[in-house]
Amino acid sequence: MKTLTVALGERSYPIHVGRGLLDRGELLLPFLTQPRAVIVSNSTVAPLYLARLADALRGVGVEVAEIVLPDGEQFKDWQTLNTIFDALLQRRSERSTTLVALGGGVVGDITGFAAACFQRGMPLIQVPTTLLAQVDSSVGGKTAINHPLGKNMIGAFHQPKLVLADTDTLRTLPDRELHAGLSEVIKYGLIRDLPFFEWLEENLESLLSRESPALAEAICRSCENKAEVVAADERESGERALLNLGHTFGHAIETGVGYGEWLHGEAIAAGTMMAAQLSAQLGWLASADVDRVERLLRRASLPVRGPTLDVERYLELMYNDKKVQGGHLRLVLLQRIGQAVLTDAAPLPEVRRAIAGRSVNA
Ligand code: NAD
Ligand code: GLY
């Protein structure tokens, strides 16, 4: 097991990465304020892993309740959130009961938001089971649900007490989901870590064939990057926005085609290509580097073109982005591979050209 730390003063917390961690209740116990926990999972992950985690907690004397949500991005909404509150109230959960999110980013985000709101805030532990959640969504305290008009629009910052990433859970992950997770892994190389990008170019096949040492390395290096950024800028007043490379375009894709149609990581991959293309149009990124980004995303079986949405529809959705300030679109673009910048300098005609050039029939 390797342990990293998200350094946030008295709210600092560890990220444990390793094999077989689901069975180790003693790793969670020190982070529980009272020996009661409610595990929230979904209808796909619960049959695979819920009993193991619950048994591990009961084995160290913790009273455990379970909430199982429907599976899917389309359920990351008010109605499903309310079912968590219903269950917590029916079970007389207290402010110091700990919520444990067991699943991918959808379960993590909605459970995190429930923990932020219930009785004005209860402790949260993240137990991510997708690659995407292990490298990104479980770390950093962003929690949210979607709104029909915009992705992750309703939410709160609520840091977990602990992140427990059991890499063995990735064995049951469908290929498409593994690929989607690689999109966020590649993101860290692109925005701030050229050596990691080069490592990914070297080791992608090992990741695709799920070799444990390669997966552990990719997860740890991703979490190191994310932990550094979050420690420097928890509430996204600056540097943290760079973690949103491809997201303004990608969130527009997810909302535009309907939640759950494109996976989050797939939308981010196509959005990353739009950002790379725009960066090249502005004279920042060499066109050879745009090709290099595209090659790596393609090798990871990720889409490098957006879906058939009208360019104006893209723009309409992009103006709902949380980075819009004073009515101005702000985008994360690339100055080179390994260096990103948040900018409002892209003229709208260039943004339109990048979307049209990197989407199907736009
Ligand atoms: P997901 O949560 O929908 O999980 C993907 C699928 O895999 C689901 O069907 C799930 O049930 C299944 N699954 C999960 N673990 C499994 C396992 N071990 N074996 C088999 N199946 C498994 O999707 P995701 O990609 O994990 O997360 C995407 C979400 O994360 C989006 O809503 C996105 O907005 C959010 N996100 C949040 C942050 C953040 O900082 N909070 C960052 C990135 C993404
Ligand atoms: N996934 C973007 C962030 O955590 O800031």
PDB file of C-alpha atoms and ligand atoms in Angstrom, residues 136-137 139-142 152 157 184 187-188 226 229-230 233-234 236 239-245 247 251 264, ligand 2:
ATOM      1  CA  ASP A 136      -9.636  12.255  -9.855  1.00  0.00           C
ATOM      2  CA  SER A 137     -13.156  12.519  -8.471  1.00  0.00           C
ATOM      3  CA  VAL A 139      -9.793  13.475  -4.258  1.00  0.00           C
ATOM      4  CA  GLY A 140     -10.208  17.192  -3.679  1.00  0.00           C
ATOM      5  CA  GLY A 141     -13.654  17.613  -2.153  1.00  0.00           C
ATOM      6  CA  LYS A 142     -15.731  18.669  -5.147  1.00  0.00           C
ATOM      7  CA  ASN A 152     -22.325  19.515 -11.782  1.00  0.00           C
ATOM      8  CA  PHE A 157     -16.835  21.655  -1.479  1.00  0.00           C
ATOM      9  CA  GLU A 184      -8.307  12.101 -16.777  1.00  0.00           C
ATOM     10  CA  LYS A 187      -4.989  15.205 -18.449  1.00  0.00           C
ATOM     11  CA  TYR A 188      -2.432  15.458 -15.620  1.00  0.00           C
ATOM     12  CA  LYS A 226      -4.157  16.381  -7.956  1.00  0.00           C
ATOM     13  CA  VAL A 229      -3.065  21.367  -7.009  1.00  0.00           C
ATOM     14  CA  VAL A 230      -5.816  21.013  -4.400  1.00  0.00           C
ATOM     15  CA  ASP A 233      -5.909  26.127  -4.439  1.00  0.00           C
ATOM     16  CA  GLU A 234      -8.694  24.211  -2.694  1.00  0.00           C
ATOM     17  CA  GLU A 236     -10.436  26.993  -7.391  1.00  0.00           C
ATOM     18  CA  GLU A 239      -4.494  26.927 -10.420  1.00  0.00           C
ATOM     19  CA  ARG A 240      -7.207  24.344  -9.722  1.00  0.00           C
ATOM     20  CA  ALA A 241      -9.114  25.522 -12.786  1.00  0.00           C
ATOM     21  CA  LEU A 242      -6.361  23.902 -14.881  1.00  0.00           C
ATOM     22  CA  LEU A 243      -7.733  20.499 -13.840  1.00  0.00           C
ATOM     23  CA  ASN A 244     -10.621  21.411 -16.109  1.00  0.00           C
ATOM     24  CA  LEU A 245      -8.715  20.974 -19.377  1.00  0.00           C
ATOM     25  CA  HIS A 247     -14.123  20.182 -19.439  1.00  0.00           C
ATOM     26  CA  HIS A 251     -19.504  19.213 -20.092  1.00  0.00           C
ATOM     27  CA  HIS A 264     -17.553  11.732 -18.714  1.00  0.00           C
TER      28      HIS A 264
HETATM   29  N1  GLY B   2     -11.894  17.492 -11.538  1.00  0.00           N
HETATM   30  C1  GLY B   2     -11.613  18.887 -11.362  1.00  0.00           C
HETATM   31  C2  GLY B   2     -11.298  19.263  -9.954  1.00  0.00           C
HETATM   32  O1  GLY B   2     -11.316  18.469  -9.055  1.00  0.00           O
HETATM   33  O2  GLY B   2     -11.024  20.396  -9.718  1.00  0.00           O
END
